[in-house]
CSV table of C-alpha atoms in Angstrom, one decimal:
chain,number,residue,atom,x,y,z
A,30,MET,CA,67.1,127.9,86.1
A,31,SER,CA,64.3,128.8,84.2
A,32,ALA,CA,65.9,130.1,81.3
A,33,PRO,CA,69.9,129.8,82.0
A,34,SER,CA,72.5,131.9,80.6
A,35,LYS,CA,74.5,129.0,80.6
A,36,PRO,CA,72.9,125.8,79.2
A,37,LEU,CA,75.7,123.4,79.2
A,38,LEU,CA,76.4,125.0,83.1
A,39,ALA,CA,72.8,124.5,84.0
A,40,ALA,CA,72.1,121.1,82.5
A,41,TYR,CA,75.5,119.5,84.4
A,42,LEU,CA,73.7,121.2,87.8
A,43,GLN,CA,71.1,119.1,87.3
A,44,GLN,CA,72.6,116.0,87.0
A,45,LEU,CA,74.6,116.5,90.5
A,46,ALA,CA,71.3,117.0,92.5
A,47,LEU,CA,70.2,114.9,90.4
A,48,HIS,CA,73.5,111.9,90.4
A,49,PRO,CA,75.4,113.4,92.8
A,50,LEU,CA,77.9,110.5,92.4
A,51,ARG,CA,77.7,109.7,89.3
A,52,THR,CA,77.9,112.9,88.4
A,53,LYS,CA,81.1,113.6,90.1
A,54,ALA,CA,83.0,110.9,89.2
A,55,ILE,CA,82.4,111.1,85.8
A,56,THR,CA,84.0,114.6,85.9
A,57,THR,CA,86.8,114.0,88.3
A,58,GLY,CA,87.3,110.6,86.4
A,59,THR,CA,87.7,113.1,83.2
A,60,LEU,CA,89.6,115.5,84.6
A,61,CYS,CA,92.5,112.9,86.4
A,62,PHE,CA,93.0,112.1,82.6
A,63,LEU,CA,93.5,114.8,81.1
A,64,GLN,CA,95.6,116.1,83.4
A,65,GLU,CA,97.7,113.3,83.0
A,66,VAL,CA,97.6,113.2,79.6
A,67,LEU,CA,98.2,117.4,79.6
A,68,GLY,CA,101.1,117.4,82.4
A,69,SER,CA,102.9,114.8,79.6
A,70,ASN,CA,102.9,117.0,76.9
A,71,ILE,CA,103.1,120.1,79.0
A,72,ALA,CA,106.8,118.6,80.5
A,73,HIS,CA,107.3,117.4,77.0
A,74,MET,CA,107.3,113.7,78.2
A,75,PRO,CA,109.5,111.2,76.1
A,76,VAL,CA,106.9,109.4,74.1
A,77,LYS,CA,106.5,105.7,74.0
A,78,LYS,CA,106.5,104.6,71.0
A,79,PRO,CA,104.2,101.3,69.6
A,80,ALA,CA,105.3,98.8,67.2
A,81,PRO,CA,106.7,100.5,63.7
A,82,ASN,CA,102.7,98.2,62.0
A,83,ALA,CA,101.0,99.4,64.4
A,84,PRO,CA,97.5,101.4,63.3
A,85,PHE,CA,97.8,104.6,62.7
A,86,LEU,CA,95.0,105.3,65.0
A,87,LEU,CA,97.3,104.0,68.4
A,88,GLN,CA,100.2,105.8,67.1
A,89,LEU,CA,98.4,109.5,67.1
A,90,LEU,CA,97.7,108.4,70.8
A,91,ALA,CA,101.1,107.3,71.8
A,92,ARG,CA,101.5,110.9,70.1
A,93,SER,CA,99.7,112.5,72.7
A,94,HIS,CA,101.0,110.4,75.8
A,95,ILE,CA,97.6,109.0,76.4
A,96,ASP,CA,99.0,105.4,77.5
A,97,MET,CA,97.7,102.6,79.9
A,98,ARG,CA,98.9,105.6,83.0
A,99,ALA,CA,96.4,108.4,81.8
A,100,VAL,CA,93.0,105.0,82.1
A,101,LYS,CA,94.8,104.2,85.3
A,102,MET,CA,94.3,107.8,86.8
A,103,ALA,CA,90.8,108.2,85.0
A,104,ILE,CA,90.1,104.7,87.2
A,105,TYR,CA,91.3,105.9,90.6
A,106,GLY,CA,89.3,109.9,89.8
A,107,PHE,CA,86.2,108.1,89.5
A,108,LEU,CA,86.5,104.6,91.7
A,109,VAL,CA,89.0,106.1,94.5
A,110,SER,CA,89.0,110.2,94.2
A,111,ALA,CA,85.2,111.7,93.6
A,112,PRO,CA,83.4,108.5,96.1
A,113,LEU,CA,86.2,109.6,98.7
A,114,SER,CA,85.6,113.5,98.4
A,115,HIS,CA,82.0,113.3,97.9
A,116,TYR,CA,81.1,111.4,101.1
A,117,LEU,CA,84.3,114.1,102.8
A,118,VAL,CA,82.5,117.0,101.9
A,119,GLY,CA,79.4,116.1,102.4
A,120,LEU,CA,79.6,115.3,106.0
A,121,LEU,CA,81.8,118.3,106.2
A,122,GLN,CA,79.5,120.7,105.2
A,123,LYS,CA,76.2,119.2,106.7
A,124,ALA,CA,78.1,119.8,110.2
A,125,PHE,CA,78.3,123.6,109.1
A,126,ALA,CA,74.9,123.4,107.1
A,127,GLY,CA,73.8,127.0,108.1
A,128,LYS,CA,76.3,129.3,109.9
A,129,THR,CA,77.4,131.7,107.9
A,130,GLY,CA,79.4,133.5,110.9
A,131,THR,CA,82.9,133.9,110.6
A,132,GLY,CA,83.4,132.2,113.1
A,133,ALA,CA,82.0,128.7,112.0
A,134,LYS,CA,83.4,129.5,108.4
A,135,ILE,CA,87.2,129.7,109.9
A,136,ALA,CA,86.2,126.3,111.6
A,137,GLN,CA,85.1,124.6,108.5
A,138,ILE,CA,88.7,125.4,107.0
A,139,VAL,CA,90.2,124.3,109.9
A,140,ALA,CA,87.9,120.4,109.9
A,141,SER,CA,88.4,120.4,106.0
A,142,ASN,CA,92.1,120.8,106.2
A,143,LEU,CA,93.3,119.0,109.1
A,144,LEU,CA,90.1,116.1,108.9
A,145,VAL,CA,89.7,115.5,105.2
A,146,ALA,CA,92.8,116.5,103.7
A,147,PRO,CA,94.9,114.0,105.6
A,148,ILE,CA,92.2,111.3,104.4
A,149,GLN,CA,92.5,112.4,100.6
A,150,THR,CA,96.4,112.4,100.4
A,151,ALA,CA,96.8,109.0,102.0
A,152,ALA,CA,94.2,107.6,99.6
A,153,TYR,CA,96.1,109.9,96.1
A,154,LEU,CA,99.1,108.5,96.9
A,155,ALA,CA,98.2,105.3,97.5
A,156,SER,CA,97.2,105.0,94.5
A,157,LEU,CA,100.2,106.8,92.8
A,158,ALA,CA,102.1,104.0,94.6
A,159,VAL,CA,99.9,101.2,93.2
A,160,ILE,CA,99.6,103.1,89.7
A,161,SER,CA,103.0,103.6,89.4
A,162,GLY,CA,103.7,99.5,89.8
A,163,ALA,CA,104.1,99.6,93.5
A,164,ARG,CA,102.8,95.9,95.0
A,165,SER,CA,103.1,95.2,98.8
A,166,VAL,CA,101.4,96.8,101.1
A,167,ASP,CA,105.0,98.2,102.7
A,168,GLU,CA,106.0,99.5,99.5
A,169,VAL,CA,102.7,101.9,99.1
A,170,VAL,CA,103.1,103.5,102.9
A,171,ASN,CA,106.4,104.1,102.3
A,172,THR,CA,105.5,106.3,98.7
A,173,VAL,CA,102.5,108.4,101.4
A,174,LYS,CA,105.4,108.1,103.9
A,175,ALA,CA,107.9,109.9,101.7
A,176,GLY,CA,105.4,112.6,99.7
A,177,PHE,CA,102.3,112.9,102.5
A,178,PHE,CA,103.5,116.6,103.7
A,179,SER,CA,105.0,117.7,100.7
A,180,VAL,CA,101.8,117.5,99.4
A,181,ILE,CA,99.3,118.4,102.7
A,182,ARG,CA,101.5,121.3,103.0
A,183,ILE,CA,100.4,122.4,99.6
A,184,THR,CA,97.1,121.5,100.4
A,185,TRP,CA,97.1,123.6,103.6
A,186,ILE,CA,98.0,126.2,101.4
A,187,THR,CA,96.2,126.2,98.8
A,188,SER,CA,92.8,124.7,100.3
A,189,PRO,CA,91.6,127.6,102.6
A,190,ILE,CA,92.3,130.4,100.2
A,191,ALA,CA,89.7,128.4,97.7
A,192,LEU,CA,87.5,127.8,100.5
A,193,THR,CA,87.7,131.6,101.9
A,194,ILE,CA,86.5,132.3,97.9
A,195,ALA,CA,83.8,130.2,97.1
A,196,GLN,CA,82.2,131.0,101.5
A,197,ARG,CA,82.5,135.0,99.7
A,198,PHE,CA,81.7,134.5,96.6
A,199,ILE,CA,80.2,131.6,95.0
A,200,PRO,CA,77.1,130.1,95.8
A,201,VAL,CA,76.5,126.8,97.1
A,202,GLU,CA,75.4,124.8,94.4
A,203,LEU,CA,78.6,126.2,92.2
A,204,TRP,CA,80.6,124.8,94.6
A,205,VAL,CA,81.5,121.2,92.8
A,206,PRO,CA,82.1,122.9,89.8
A,207,PHE,CA,84.6,125.9,91.3
A,208,PHE,CA,86.9,123.6,93.4
A,209,ASN,CA,87.3,120.8,90.5
A,210,ALA,CA,87.9,123.9,87.8
A,211,VAL,CA,90.8,124.1,91.3
A,212,GLN,CA,91.6,121.3,91.2
A,213,PHE,CA,92.1,121.0,88.0
A,214,THR,CA,95.0,123.7,87.5
A,215,LEU,CA,96.2,122.6,90.6
A,216,GLY,CA,96.4,119.0,89.3
A,217,THR,CA,97.3,120.0,85.7
A,218,TYR,CA,100.6,121.6,86.7
A,219,PHE,CA,102.0,119.8,89.9
A,220,ASN,CA,101.3,117.2,87.7
A,221,ALA,CA,104.2,118.6,84.7
A,222,ARG,CA,106.4,120.2,87.0
A,223,VAL,CA,106.4,116.4,88.0
A,224,LYS,CA,107.2,115.2,85.6
A,225,GLN,CA,109.9,117.9,85.2
A,226,LEU,CA,112.3,117.3,87.5
A,227,ARG,CA,111.5,113.6,86.6
A,228,LEU,CA,113.4,114.2,83.7
A,229,ASN,CA,115.9,116.8,84.7
A,230,ALA,CA,117.6,114.0,87.4
A,231,LEU,CA,117.5,112.1,84.7
A,232,ALA,CA,119.6,113.7,82.2
A,233,LYS,CA,122.0,114.7,85.4
A,234,LYS,CA,121.9,111.1,85.2
A,235,VAL,CA,122.7,110.3,82.2
A,236,GLU,CA,125.6,112.9,82.2
A,237,LYS,CA,127.2,112.6,85.4
A,238,GLU,CA,128.0,108.4,84.1
A,239,LYS,CA,129.1,109.8,79.9
A,240,GLU,CA,131.6,111.8,82.5
A,241,GLU,CA,132.1,108.6,85.3
A,242,ASN,CA,132.5,106.9,81.6
A,243,ARG,CA,135.2,109.7,80.3
A,244,ASP,CA,137.6,109.5,83.2
């Protein structure tokens, strides 16, 4: 790209080529942070108000749902999600490098869903358990067991579609930003959806308690 039409993309791809793991870690950490913040805002989560005499900046951050959970999600993206994806997807790409036949493409999709996706899903759920307050191995394991098949089922639906599009239309050097965009969109949607379900469940619980008290 001597005269790139999109200089920011060209600069990003250059950093990705020179420092792949660092660039992916910064990108994933940032996107995980934004997913949490956007998900909370879209779902209209109640704001945890700081003390009345807190600095204006802290009050502004609180109203925007920029809190420690968002910071922890950024740390997860930087230290867990990005390195894990970097090495797993890297191994997958090496295994199928130079293979462009239909059988190889199908095999790559199957390998991604049966080998890569389960590991990423387990790591994601375990990390969420810790971020949400799990303090024992049993709590983490139970969280993974409870959510594994729900998450992996969605992954098995969306991942083949995204990978097929990438194989047919996206140059290999653009796969990382393409999959980042897909994961960010889906992650933000599911983040907001889960929060909305929690709010609805809490509202129903409160309403039920009010009815019981009236009786």
